[in-house]
Structures are given as structure tokens and as C-alpha cells.
Amino acid sequence: MPREARVAIVGGGYAGLAAALELAKHGVAAVVLERGALGIGASTRNGGSVSGGVNIGKSFSGRAAEVAPERAQALLADAADAFSLIERLIEDEKIACFWQKNGRFVGAWTPKHFAYQQQRLAGLNNDAQSGAFMVPRERQREEIASDYYYGGMVVERSASLHPALYYKGLLDACRRHDIAICAEAAVEGIAPVNSHGSANGGAGWRVMTSRGTVIAGDVVIATNGYTGAVTPALRRRVVPIASHIIATEELPADLAGSLIPKRRSISDTKRVLCYYRLSPDGRRMVFGGRARFTPADPVLCARVLHGYMSERFPQLKGARVTHSWTGNTAFTLDALPHMGEEGGLHYCLGCNGSGVAMMTYLGTQTARKIARVANAPCAFDAPEFPDHPLYTGNPWFLPVVGGYYRMRDRLDRLLA
Ligand SMILES: Cc1cc2nc3c(=O)[nH]c(=O)nc-3n(C[C@H](O)[C@H](O)[C@H](O)COP(=O)(O)OP(=O)(O)OC[C@H]3O[C@@H](n4cnc5c(N)ncnc54)[C@H](O)[C@@H]3O)c2cc1C
């Protein structure tokens, strides 16, 4: 492990690796410090749906986040850029990760949700070039072999990939640039080099890890759903929420081929939503959702998710589950991803459940800011990153909030 680096990056997921890679492209040497094995975080565990949008206004706390129309436009434009960036990166670095640009179908849980989707359509198409269109309930079976939804929206500018192969591709690209990537190097403390303690006056940072200390000019916190006590001010701003995924056994070819005929990624408008698609080889259903709001036993989660899957696809009731896993996402109180600086430390955090493109992008944008090569400030780089006086980083309330959201989902459907 190097003892000095121009930039130390805490967290070795997509955001951390993308930041290191972009810094290297601008001649800035970085070290990536990862607490566990490489890829231990969400970046190898996700559903692999790649979105070029961002949810604006749907706050975790249930309150609508206030976003001025011009800012909403800028956020959507940057989210669209995030999609272009990941697509270009995969092409430039020749990352073999089953990149499939088949679009996404978002099923409407109620007619009201369908109407809301319709309202958002113009904004998505104008500001994020989403290529979105509505699919009424009568034509839903063109998208999905299920009558579970009240129609929905197709977003053509969406893709899917194999998350761990994309991660490996980023790692290989970093290695080609001779970037120091240190596994099992838990960052345990960060202090200004300047012994007076407060502002570091540009002198840099002492980053203490389980493998020794690194002196760095700048530090990037890229710990997302695993943000811990080392950065208490940031920990208070992100709520770690677990998400769970199962994969079925290989299905008979005709059954598998009939489920999602256009091979799109699917998600829905429920508060406690599910997301799913066929595996890249088209043989298995890969089905994700919040079986629980906290990390939980994979056998229990498999049972719950199998139930959700069978509600949507009764034809999969008898399908066996062969894999079940979990990981943490990071929600923010305004439902927006964030980058910026806190106490002199750079951060990119808060994927809100959708970070394959976004966290790659925010890592890259943070690197451009540090290297002073950004053409314009990133729309997600805003000074306000809300916290809550009663939240200090322990999400004890999640089971209660989760139960409440499930109840609201049921009620919405009953009233529909
Ligand atoms: C089950 C699941 C399904 C998902 N599905 C999708 C999807 O379909 N589409 C989508 O866009 N997004 C999805 N996501 C979200 C996406 O995976 C994340 O947004 C993205 O991987 C976040 O990348 P990251 O680099 O910010 O964080 P991570 O990949 O989580 O990396 C953070 C790293 O920081 C490390 N760390 C924490 N503290 C320290 C410390 N003190 N010292 C050193 N290292 C530390 C952790 O060990 C971890 O490896 C999903 C997430 C999960 C969990």
C-alpha cells in the first residue's frame, strides 16, 4: 500500500473505481482503500438495470422534495449524461458485461400511478431524452406475460448489464492505469495533516487504515450504503436500506422466452417496488425487491421474493430458486444522489436504489472536480444535503417505515 497519494478514495465500488480511473486519465495518482474484498459492496450484487433518469420529488420521508423546475431539468440532463458516460466507458474500456440496450418497462400499480407516469412523460423525453412512451393495460402483454399492472411506461433509453462483470471491467481498467487498489484496508480515521486540527489549510489528510496510514492531498468518500462512523456527518445523511435478489433455476426455454418478450428490465411504481429481468443468457428470472428493509437470512428472503415473483408471474410458482443474495443501497432524505464537500472531504453518495450509471457518473464528476477539468458544475453537486435531527445513522425505524409503506401500497390498490 502506498504511504502517500495525491488522492485517497474510501470505498472500492463503482464510484470509487470510476473516480480513480478518471483521475488517472488526468494524470492524478489515487489510491483506492476498500474495507473488504474487492467488490464486496453493492457494485457486484445489484440487479444490473441501467437507467438514464432520476426520481425527482419522491422523498424517502414521504414528503415531496422541493426541486425548482430549472434544477429538475439540470438533474435530468445530468442523469441522461450518466447513461451516456457508462455506455462510452464500457465501449472505450472494452468491458464484456452483457450490455443490452433493451429498455425498461415500469408497471403502474394503480390507474392513478399510470396517470402520474403520463404526466412525467414529456419531462423525461425533453430533459433526459428517455424515449419514453405509455403502454395501456390492453397492450401490456406485449411487454410482460402478466396482468399484474394497470399498464405502464416504457423507457427505451435504459439498459442492463452483468453487474460483477462490469465491476471487473472497471477494476481491469484501473489496473491498466497502475492505480493502487488496496483490499482489506478499512479506513478507521481521517484527520487533517495540520496538527491544529480544524481546517487542513491545503496540507492534506492523514488517512488511517487497518493496513497503515496514507497521506493524501484530497479524500473522496465513496461508501454509499456502507457509510460508517469514520464520517459521522455523512452517515447522518444516508439511510442504508437492504435490497435482496433471487435467481431461479434454468427455466424451460419456451417459458423463459415468453415472460418478458422484449427482454426489457422491469420495475414498478409501488412504494416497496420489485425489479426483475431475465439473466443475460435468457434462461433464469433474476428477481429483486425489499424482502426486508434490513439485511436478512437469504433463505427467508428467497421465500418472500418467490412469493412476489409468483404474484406477478403465476406461471413461475413451481420454479425453484437457486441463488439468493443481498446488499445495501443508500437513500437520502431528498431522494437525490449527492456529491460535494463536507468538512473538506469530497463525497459522492446516495444512489437511492439506482446507482449503476449514477454512482459511476458521480465518481467521475468528483474526479473531474478534483483534477479541475470539469467544464461545468455537476447538477448533483449542491450545497444542501439534508439530514434530520432525530437520525444519527442507525436506521432502527426501517421495519416500521417499511411496514407502513407496504400498507399504503395495499390501500392504494384496494382504492383503485
Ligand atoms: C440488491 C441490490 C440491487 C440493486 N439493483 C440496482 C439496479 O438494478 N440498478 C441500479 O442502477 N442500481 C442498483 N443497485 C444500486 C447499486 O448497486 C449501487 O448504487 C452502486 O453499486 C453503488 O456503488 P458505490 O461505489 O457507490 O457503493 P458500493 O459498491 O456499495 O461500494 C461502497 C464500498 O465502500 C466500502 N467501505 C465502507 N466503509 C469503508 C471504510 N471505512 N473503509 C474502506 N472501505 C469502506 C464498502 O466495503 C463497499 O465496498 C442495487 C443495489 C443492491 C444492493
Short mmCIF file of C-alpha atoms and ligand atoms in Angstrom, two decimals:
data_model
loop_
_atom_site.label_atom_id
_atom_site.label_comp_id
_atom_site.label_asym_id
_atom_site.label_seq_id
_atom_site.Cartn_x
_atom_site.Cartn_y
_atom_site.Cartn_z
CA MET A 1 0.00 0.00 0.00
CA PRO A 2 1.44 3.44 -0.90
CA ARG A 3 2.21 5.75 2.02
CA GLU A 4 1.33 8.84 0.01
CA ALA A 5 -1.09 9.64 -2.81
CA ARG A 6 -2.47 12.78 -4.34
CA VAL A 7 -6.00 11.44 -3.68
CA ALA A 8 -7.22 8.73 -1.30
CA ILE A 9 -10.57 7.18 -2.16
CA VAL A 10 -12.53 5.44 0.57
CA GLY A 11 -14.69 2.64 -0.88
CA GLY A 12 -13.89 0.41 -3.84
CA GLY A 13 -17.28 0.17 -5.60
CA TYR A 14 -18.26 1.69 -8.94
CA ALA A 15 -17.96 5.24 -7.58
CA GLY A 16 -14.51 4.72 -6.06
CA LEU A 17 -13.08 2.92 -9.10
CA ALA A 18 -14.63 5.36 -11.58
CA ALA A 19 -13.14 8.28 -9.62
CA ALA A 20 -9.69 6.68 -9.56
CA LEU A 21 -9.85 5.87 -13.27
CA GLU A 22 -10.88 9.40 -14.24
CA LEU A 23 -8.18 10.90 -12.02
CA ALA A 24 -5.56 8.67 -13.69
CA LYS A 25 -6.74 9.87 -17.11
CA HIS A 26 -5.89 13.40 -15.96
CA GLY A 27 -2.52 12.41 -14.55
CA VAL A 28 -3.62 12.43 -10.88
CA ALA A 29 -2.48 9.44 -8.81
CA ALA A 30 -5.05 7.95 -6.45
CA VAL A 31 -5.19 5.06 -4.02
CA VAL A 32 -8.45 3.18 -3.51
CA LEU A 33 -8.97 1.90 0.04
CA GLU A 34 -11.54 -0.86 0.38
CA ARG A 35 -12.56 -2.29 3.73
CA GLY A 36 -13.30 -5.80 2.49
CA ALA A 37 -12.61 -7.93 -0.53
CA LEU A 38 -12.83 -6.02 -3.82
CA GLY A 39 -16.44 -5.89 -4.96
CA ILE A 40 -17.87 -6.72 -1.53
CA GLY A 41 -20.32 -3.77 -1.67
CA ALA A 42 -23.42 -3.25 -3.80
CA SER A 43 -21.47 -2.95 -7.03
CA THR A 44 -21.31 -6.69 -7.67
CA ARG A 45 -24.70 -7.50 -6.14
CA ASN A 46 -27.18 -5.31 -7.95
CA GLY A 47 -29.91 -6.09 -10.45
CA GLY A 48 -27.88 -4.65 -13.33
CA SER A 49 -30.62 -2.36 -14.67
CA VAL A 50 -29.08 0.82 -16.01
CA SER A 51 -31.19 3.92 -16.00
CA GLY A 52 -30.64 7.32 -17.57
CA GLY A 53 -33.10 9.07 -15.29
CA VAL A 54 -33.50 10.15 -11.69
CA ASN A 55 -36.58 10.18 -9.48
CA ILE A 56 -37.32 13.74 -8.52
CA GLY A 57 -39.76 14.60 -5.80
CA LYS A 58 -40.30 11.17 -4.24
CA SER A 59 -38.71 11.66 -0.86
CA PHE A 60 -37.87 8.74 1.44
CA SER A 61 -39.50 10.56 4.35
CA GLY A 62 -42.75 10.65 2.39
CA ARG A 63 -42.53 14.42 1.96
CA ALA A 64 -42.17 15.69 -1.58
CA ALA A 65 -38.70 17.14 -2.08
CA GLU A 66 -38.91 20.70 -3.35
CA VAL A 67 -36.97 20.96 -6.57
CA ALA A 68 -37.28 24.10 -8.70
CA PRO A 69 -38.17 23.35 -12.34
CA GLU A 70 -34.79 24.62 -13.69
CA ARG A 71 -32.92 22.42 -11.23
CA ALA A 72 -35.11 19.43 -12.10
CA GLN A 73 -34.19 19.99 -15.75
CA ALA A 74 -30.50 20.15 -14.93
CA LEU A 75 -30.70 16.98 -12.80
CA LEU A 76 -32.47 15.08 -15.57
CA ALA A 77 -29.93 16.28 -18.13
CA ASP A 78 -27.05 15.08 -15.93
CA ALA A 79 -28.81 11.75 -15.32
CA ALA A 80 -29.03 11.37 -19.10
CA ASP A 81 -25.29 12.15 -19.27
CA ALA A 82 -24.68 9.42 -16.71
CA PHE A 83 -26.19 6.92 -19.12
CA SER A 84 -24.02 8.19 -22.00
CA LEU A 85 -20.95 8.03 -19.77
CA ILE A 86 -21.39 4.41 -18.73
CA GLU A 87 -22.14 3.38 -22.30
CA ARG A 88 -18.98 5.13 -23.53
CA LEU A 89 -16.86 3.74 -20.69
CA ILE A 90 -17.95 0.18 -21.44
CA GLU A 91 -17.11 0.69 -25.10
CA ASP A 92 -13.79 2.52 -24.55
CA GLU A 93 -12.52 0.05 -21.95
CA LYS A 94 -13.93 -2.92 -23.92
CA ILE A 95 -15.79 -4.24 -20.87
CA ALA A 96 -17.53 -7.52 -21.70
CA CYS A 97 -20.50 -7.31 -19.35
CA PHE A 98 -23.54 -8.27 -21.47
CA TRP A 99 -24.51 -4.64 -22.09
CA GLN A 100 -28.01 -4.92 -23.57
CA LYS A 101 -29.92 -1.79 -24.52
CA ASN A 102 -33.40 -3.29 -24.43
CA GLY A 103 -35.23 -0.59 -22.47
CA ARG A 104 -37.27 -0.80 -19.29
CA PHE A 105 -40.96 -1.29 -18.58
CA VAL A 106 -42.22 0.37 -15.39
CA GLY A 107 -45.56 -1.20 -14.44
CA ALA A 108 -48.24 1.06 -12.93
CA TRP A 109 -49.57 -0.29 -9.64
CA THR A 110 -52.79 1.76 -9.88
CA PRO A 111 -54.57 3.82 -12.56
CA LYS A 112 -53.50 6.92 -10.62
CA HIS A 113 -49.88 5.86 -10.96
CA PHE A 114 -50.43 5.37 -14.69
CA ALA A 115 -51.75 8.94 -14.91
CA TYR A 116 -48.75 10.23 -12.94
CA GLN A 117 -46.38 8.41 -15.31
CA GLN A 118 -48.17 10.03 -18.22
CA GLN A 119 -47.63 13.45 -16.62
CA ARG A 120 -43.89 12.83 -16.34
CA LEU A 121 -43.51 11.65 -19.91
CA ALA A 122 -42.81 14.99 -21.58
CA GLY A 123 -40.21 15.98 -18.96
CA LEU A 124 -38.38 12.68 -19.33
CA ASN A 125 -38.34 12.91 -23.10
CA ASN A 126 -37.42 16.60 -23.27
CA ASP A 127 -34.84 16.77 -20.48
CA ALA A 128 -33.41 13.25 -20.39
CA GLN A 129 -34.06 12.05 -23.97
CA SER A 130 -35.59 8.93 -22.43
CA GLY A 131 -37.53 7.79 -25.48
CA ALA A 132 -40.41 7.03 -23.13
CA PHE A 133 -43.95 6.06 -24.12
CA MET A 134 -47.05 4.76 -22.38
CA VAL A 135 -48.38 1.23 -22.72
CA PRO A 136 -52.07 0.93 -21.81
CA ARG A 137 -53.28 -2.10 -19.91
CA GLU A 138 -54.80 -3.70 -23.04
CA ARG A 139 -51.32 -3.84 -24.62
CA GLN A 140 -49.39 -4.76 -21.51
CA ARG A 141 -48.87 -8.35 -22.61
CA GLU A 142 -46.63 -7.06 -25.39
CA GLU A 143 -44.21 -6.19 -22.58
CA ILE A 144 -44.78 -8.77 -19.87
CA ALA A 145 -46.67 -12.07 -19.60
CA SER A 146 -48.69 -10.81 -16.65
CA ASP A 147 -51.83 -8.82 -15.85
CA TYR A 148 -50.41 -7.56 -12.56
CA TYR A 149 -50.19 -3.89 -13.57
CA TYR A 150 -52.53 -1.17 -14.85
CA GLY A 151 -50.36 -0.62 -17.91
CA GLY A 152 -47.12 1.27 -17.59
CA MET A 153 -44.34 3.22 -19.20
CA VAL A 154 -41.55 2.02 -21.44
CA VAL A 155 -38.27 3.91 -21.19
CA GLU A 156 -36.31 2.99 -24.29
CA ARG A 157 -33.09 4.64 -23.15
CA SER A 158 -32.34 2.06 -20.46
CA ALA A 159 -30.09 -0.94 -20.50
CA SER A 160 -28.93 -3.88 -18.47
CA LEU A 161 -25.57 -5.42 -17.74
CA HIS A 162 -23.95 -8.11 -15.62
CA PRO A 163 -23.00 -6.09 -12.52
CA ALA A 164 -20.00 -8.11 -11.41
CA LEU A 165 -18.53 -8.28 -14.93
CA TYR A 166 -18.92 -4.51 -15.24
CA TYR A 167 -17.15 -4.20 -11.88
CA LYS A 168 -14.35 -6.50 -13.07
CA GLY A 169 -14.02 -4.42 -16.25
CA LEU A 170 -13.59 -1.24 -14.21
CA LEU A 171 -11.05 -2.98 -11.99
CA ASP A 172 -9.09 -4.19 -15.03
CA ALA A 173 -9.13 -0.66 -16.49
CA CYS A 174 -7.79 0.72 -13.18
CA ARG A 175 -5.05 -1.88 -13.20
CA ARG A 176 -4.07 -0.94 -16.76
CA HIS A 177 -3.56 2.59 -15.40
CA ASP A 178 -1.42 1.27 -12.49
CA ILE A 179 -3.84 2.55 -9.89
CA ALA A 180 -3.17 1.30 -6.37
CA ILE A 181 -6.25 -0.58 -5.18
CA CYS A 182 -6.00 -1.91 -1.65
CA ALA A 183 -8.41 -4.55 -0.39
CA GLU A 184 -8.88 -5.29 3.32
CA ALA A 185 -7.83 -1.71 4.07
CA ALA A 186 -10.59 -0.41 6.32
CA VAL A 187 -10.35 3.32 6.83
CA GLU A 188 -10.55 3.86 10.58
CA GLY A 189 -9.90 7.59 10.86
CA ILE A 190 -9.27 10.67 8.76
CA ALA A 191 -7.51 13.69 10.23
CA PRO A 192 -6.03 16.87 8.79
CA VAL A 193 -2.24 16.71 8.46
CA ASN A 194 -2.18 20.16 10.00
CA SER A 195 -1.79 19.42 13.72
CA HIS A 196 -4.11 22.27 14.72
CA GLY A 197 -6.95 20.02 13.80
CA SER A 198 -9.55 22.22 12.18
CA ALA A 199 -9.13 23.38 8.59
CA ASN A 200 -6.42 21.46 6.80
CA GLY A 201 -5.18 24.57 5.04
CA GLY A 202 -4.44 22.55 1.92
CA ALA A 203 -1.81 20.48 3.75
CA GLY A 204 -3.73 17.29 3.18
CA TRP A 205 -5.08 14.39 5.16
CA ARG A 206 -3.81 11.53 7.25
CA VAL A 207 -5.95 8.53 6.35
CA MET A 208 -5.57 5.77 8.95
CA THR A 209 -6.37 2.27 7.72
CA SER A 210 -6.15 -1.24 9.08
CA ARG A 211 -3.09 -1.61 6.81
CA GLY A 212 -1.30 1.60 7.76
CA THR A 213 -1.54 5.33 7.13
CA VAL A 214 -1.71 7.16 3.80
CA ILE A 215 -1.05 10.87 3.44
CA ALA A 216 -3.25 12.35 0.73
CA GLY A 217 -3.97 15.81 -0.64
CA ASP A 218 -7.66 15.08 -1.12
CA VAL A 219 -10.00 12.39 0.15
CA VAL A 220 -13.12 11.06 -1.60
CA ILE A 221 -15.77 9.25 0.43
CA ALA A 222 -17.46 6.69 -1.83
CA THR A 223 -19.01 4.38 0.73
CA ASN A 224 -22.71 4.73 -0.23
CA GLY A 225 -24.86 2.18 1.69
CA TYR A 226 -21.91 1.20 3.88
CA THR A 227 -21.08 4.70 5.15
CA GLY A 228 -19.95 4.35 8.74
CA ALA A 229 -18.65 6.07 11.85
CA VAL A 230 -15.49 7.39 10.16
CA THR A 231 -17.61 10.10 8.53
CA PRO A 232 -20.39 10.79 11.07
CA ALA A 233 -21.70 13.91 9.28
CA LEU A 234 -22.24 11.90 6.11
CA ARG A 235 -23.59 8.87 7.93
CA ARG A 236 -26.41 11.08 9.23
CA ARG A 237 -27.38 11.96 5.67
CA VAL A 238 -27.72 8.49 4.15
CA VAL A 239 -30.07 5.74 5.24
CA PRO A 240 -28.74 2.27 4.41
CA ILE A 241 -31.55 0.10 3.07
CA ALA A 242 -31.02 -3.52 2.13
CA SER A 243 -32.26 -4.93 -1.14
CA HIS A 244 -32.47 -8.63 -1.97
CA ILE A 245 -32.33 -10.66 -5.17
CA ILE A 246 -33.06 -14.24 -6.17
CA ALA A 247 -32.30 -16.14 -9.34
CA THR A 248 -34.39 -19.11 -10.40
CA GLU A 249 -33.15 -22.37 -11.79
CA GLU A 250 -32.83 -22.52 -15.57
CA LEU A 251 -36.38 -22.41 -16.90
CA PRO A 252 -37.72 -24.31 -19.90
CA ALA A 253 -36.78 -22.24 -22.97
CA ASP A 254 -40.36 -21.57 -24.11
CA LEU A 255 -41.42 -20.44 -20.63
CA ALA A 256 -38.37 -18.19 -20.16
CA GLY A 257 -38.79 -16.72 -23.65
CA SER A 258 -42.44 -15.84 -23.02
CA LEU A 259 -42.06 -13.92 -19.73
CA ILE A 260 -40.54 -10.64 -20.93
CA PRO A 261 -40.67 -10.96 -24.71
CA LYS A 262 -38.60 -7.85 -25.48
CA ARG A 263 -36.05 -8.72 -22.79
CA ARG A 264 -36.57 -5.39 -21.04
CA SER A 265 -35.77 -4.70 -17.38
CA ILE A 266 -38.96 -4.37 -15.35
CA SER A 267 -39.77 -2.39 -12.24
CA ASP A 268 -42.96 -0.92 -10.83
CA THR A 269 -44.45 2.17 -9.23
CA LYS A 270 -45.13 0.62 -5.82
CA ARG A 271 -43.56 2.29 -2.82
CA VAL A 272 -41.96 -1.06 -1.99
CA LEU A 273 -41.13 -1.94 -5.55
CA CYS A 274 -39.72 -5.01 -7.24
CA TYR A 275 -37.28 -5.07 -10.17
CA TYR A 276 -36.56 -8.01 -12.40
CA ARG A 277 -35.34 -9.25 -15.74
CA LEU A 278 -34.08 -12.37 -17.39
CA SER A 279 -30.44 -13.32 -16.83
CA PRO A 280 -28.14 -12.30 -19.72
CA ASP A 281 -28.39 -15.82 -21.21
CA GLY A 282 -32.19 -15.56 -21.08
CA ARG A 283 -32.59 -18.77 -19.03
CA ARG A 284 -33.33 -17.59 -15.48
CA MET A 285 -35.54 -15.00 -13.85
CA VAL A 286 -33.46 -12.61 -11.72
CA PHE A 287 -35.93 -11.03 -9.32
CA GLY A 288 -35.19 -8.33 -6.75
CA GLY A 289 -37.01 -6.33 -4.14
CA ARG A 290 -37.21 -5.46 -0.48
CA ALA A 291 -37.96 -8.80 1.12
CA ARG A 292 -36.98 -6.98 4.32
CA PHE A 293 -35.61 -3.45 4.79
CA THR A 294 -32.51 -4.68 6.58
CA PRO A 295 -30.04 -7.47 5.71
CA ALA A 296 -31.81 -10.77 6.42
CA ASP A 297 -31.42 -14.51 6.09
CA PRO A 298 -31.16 -15.40 2.35
CA VAL A 299 -33.48 -18.40 2.74
CA LEU A 300 -36.20 -16.24 4.29
CA CYS A 301 -35.69 -13.54 1.61
CA ALA A 302 -35.87 -16.16 -1.13
CA ARG A 303 -39.23 -17.32 0.17
CA VAL A 304 -40.62 -13.76 0.30
CA LEU A 305 -39.29 -12.81 -3.14
CA HIS A 306 -40.55 -16.05 -4.66
CA GLY A 307 -43.99 -15.01 -3.39
CA TYR A 308 -43.69 -11.55 -5.01
CA MET A 309 -42.48 -13.15 -8.26
CA SER A 310 -45.41 -15.61 -8.32
CA GLU A 311 -47.90 -12.77 -7.78
CA ARG A 312 -46.62 -11.23 -10.99
CA PHE A 313 -46.00 -14.49 -12.84
CA PRO A 314 -48.28 -17.29 -11.56
CA GLN A 315 -46.58 -19.46 -14.20
CA LEU A 316 -43.37 -19.34 -12.06
CA LYS A 317 -45.00 -20.73 -8.89
CA GLY A 318 -43.19 -24.04 -9.31
CA ALA A 319 -39.80 -22.55 -10.32
CA ARG A 320 -37.02 -23.35 -7.86
CA VAL A 321 -34.72 -20.66 -6.51
CA THR A 322 -31.02 -21.49 -6.81
CA HIS A 323 -29.41 -18.21 -5.66
CA SER A 324 -30.33 -15.57 -3.09
CA TRP A 325 -28.24 -12.57 -2.02
CA THR A 326 -28.43 -9.12 -0.51
CA GLY A 327 -26.65 -5.78 -0.41
CA ASN A 328 -27.08 -2.22 0.83
CA THR A 329 -28.33 0.79 -1.07
CA ALA A 330 -28.21 4.35 0.35
CA PHE A 331 -31.30 6.55 0.48
CA THR A 332 -31.19 10.27 1.13
CA LEU A 333 -33.82 12.47 2.72
CA ASP A 334 -34.50 14.37 -0.51
CA ALA A 335 -34.32 11.20 -2.64
CA LEU A 336 -31.48 12.68 -4.71
CA PRO A 337 -27.95 11.43 -5.18
CA HIS A 338 -25.32 13.90 -3.95
CA MET A 339 -21.74 14.90 -4.49
CA GLY A 340 -19.94 17.73 -2.77
CA GLU A 341 -17.64 18.52 0.13
CA GLU A 342 -18.20 18.06 3.85
CA GLY A 343 -15.56 19.32 6.28
CA GLY A 344 -13.04 19.40 3.42
CA LEU A 345 -13.69 15.79 2.35
CA HIS A 346 -15.19 15.12 -1.07
CA TYR A 347 -18.09 12.70 -1.23
CA CYS A 348 -20.35 11.00 -3.76
CA LEU A 349 -23.21 9.19 -2.06
CA GLY A 350 -26.89 8.33 -2.12
CA CYS A 351 -27.81 6.13 -5.04
CA ASN A 352 -31.43 5.81 -3.80
CA GLY A 353 -31.55 2.29 -5.18
CA SER A 354 -30.39 3.14 -8.68
CA GLY A 355 -26.67 3.70 -8.94
CA VAL A 356 -25.05 1.60 -11.65
CA ALA A 357 -24.87 4.57 -14.01
CA MET A 358 -25.29 7.31 -11.40
CA MET A 359 -22.52 6.29 -8.98
CA THR A 360 -20.13 5.70 -11.89
CA TYR A 361 -21.02 9.22 -13.01
CA LEU A 362 -20.70 10.90 -9.62
CA GLY A 363 -17.34 9.21 -9.04
CA THR A 364 -16.20 10.52 -12.42
CA GLN A 365 -17.57 14.02 -11.76
CA THR A 366 -15.87 14.16 -8.35
CA ALA A 367 -12.58 13.23 -10.02
CA ARG A 368 -13.05 15.96 -12.64
CA LYS A 369 -13.71 18.48 -9.89
CA ILE A 370 -10.54 17.48 -8.03
CA ALA A 371 -8.47 17.49 -11.22
CA ARG A 372 -10.05 20.87 -12.09
CA VAL A 373 -11.11 19.73 -15.53
CA ALA A 374 -14.91 19.88 -15.16
CA ASN A 375 -16.48 22.00 -17.89
CA ALA A 376 -19.42 22.93 -15.68
CA PRO A 377 -20.52 22.11 -12.14
CA CYS A 378 -22.45 18.84 -11.87
CA ALA A 379 -26.14 19.37 -11.08
CA PHE A 380 -25.87 16.85 -8.22
CA ASP A 381 -23.11 18.97 -6.63
CA ALA A 382 -25.31 21.18 -4.46
CA PRO A 383 -24.50 22.60 -1.02
CA GLU A 384 -27.67 21.33 0.63
CA PHE A 385 -27.50 17.66 1.64
CA PRO A 386 -30.37 17.31 4.13
CA ASP A 387 -30.18 15.49 7.45
CA HIS A 388 -32.78 15.01 10.19
CA PRO A 389 -32.31 15.99 13.84
CA LEU A 390 -33.55 12.56 15.02
CA TYR A 391 -31.37 10.48 12.72
CA THR A 392 -27.74 9.82 13.60
CA GLY A 393 -27.04 6.88 11.31
CA ASN A 394 -28.84 3.99 12.98
CA PRO A 395 -31.91 3.18 10.86
CA TRP A 396 -33.84 1.48 13.69
CA PHE A 397 -37.11 2.77 12.21
CA LEU A 398 -36.84 0.92 8.89
CA PRO A 399 -39.03 -2.10 9.71
CA VAL A 400 -41.77 0.28 10.91
CA VAL A 401 -41.48 2.58 7.88
CA GLY A 402 -41.31 -0.46 5.58
CA GLY A 403 -44.48 -1.92 7.10
CA TYR A 404 -46.22 1.43 6.71
CA TYR A 405 -45.23 1.70 3.02
CA ARG A 406 -46.42 -1.85 2.32
CA MET A 407 -49.74 -0.99 3.97
CA ARG A 408 -50.04 2.18 1.83
CA ASP A 409 -49.33 0.10 -1.30
CA ARG A 410 -52.12 -2.33 -0.39
CA LEU A 411 -54.50 0.52 0.37
CA ASP A 412 -53.77 2.26 -2.95
CA ARG A 413 -54.62 -0.92 -4.79
CA LEU A 414 -57.79 -1.51 -2.81
CA LEU A 415 -58.96 2.00 -3.63
CA ALA A 416 -58.03 1.64 -7.31
C1 LIG B 1 -29.55 -5.86 -4.23
C2 LIG B 1 -29.28 -4.57 -4.96
C3 LIG B 1 -29.84 -4.36 -6.21
C4 LIG B 1 -29.60 -3.19 -6.91
N1 LIG B 1 -30.08 -3.06 -8.18
C5 LIG B 1 -29.74 -1.98 -8.92
C6 LIG B 1 -30.11 -1.90 -10.27
O1 LIG B 1 -30.72 -2.81 -10.84
N2 LIG B 1 -29.77 -0.77 -10.96
C7 LIG B 1 -29.06 0.25 -10.38
O2 LIG B 1 -28.79 1.25 -11.04
N3 LIG B 1 -28.65 0.17 -9.09
C8 LIG B 1 -28.95 -0.92 -8.37
N4 LIG B 1 -28.49 -1.03 -7.08
C9 LIG B 1 -27.67 0.06 -6.54
C10 LIG B 1 -26.21 -0.03 -7.00
O3 LIG B 1 -25.72 -1.32 -6.83
C11 LIG B 1 -25.39 0.94 -6.18
O4 LIG B 1 -25.93 2.23 -6.33
C12 LIG B 1 -23.92 1.04 -6.58
O5 LIG B 1 -23.34 -0.23 -6.67
C13 LIG B 1 -23.20 1.88 -5.55
O6 LIG B 1 -21.83 1.93 -5.87
P1 LIG B 1 -20.86 2.61 -4.84
O7 LIG B 1 -19.49 2.51 -5.39
O8 LIG B 1 -21.33 3.99 -4.52
O9 LIG B 1 -21.02 1.77 -3.50
P2 LIG B 1 -20.64 0.25 -3.15
O10 LIG B 1 -20.46 -0.57 -4.36
O11 LIG B 1 -21.61 -0.22 -2.14
O12 LIG B 1 -19.22 0.40 -2.51
C14 LIG B 1 -19.01 1.05 -1.28
C15 LIG B 1 -17.79 0.39 -0.66
O13 LIG B 1 -17.33 1.17 0.44
C16 LIG B 1 -16.66 0.28 1.30
N5 LIG B 1 -16.44 0.91 2.60
C17 LIG B 1 -17.36 1.33 3.50
N6 LIG B 1 -16.74 1.86 4.58
C18 LIG B 1 -15.41 1.78 4.36
C19 LIG B 1 -14.26 2.14 5.11
N7 LIG B 1 -14.36 2.71 6.33
N8 LIG B 1 -13.04 1.90 4.59
C20 LIG B 1 -12.90 1.34 3.35
N9 LIG B 1 -13.96 0.97 2.61
C21 LIG B 1 -15.21 1.19 3.10
C22 LIG B 1 -17.62 -0.91 1.35
O14 LIG B 1 -16.99 -2.08 1.83
C23 LIG B 1 -18.08 -1.00 -0.11
O15 LIG B 1 -17.33 -1.96 -0.83
C24 LIG B 1 -28.77 -2.18 -6.33
C25 LIG B 1 -28.22 -2.38 -5.09
C26 LIG B 1 -28.44 -3.56 -4.40
C27 LIG B 1 -27.83 -3.77 -3.06
#
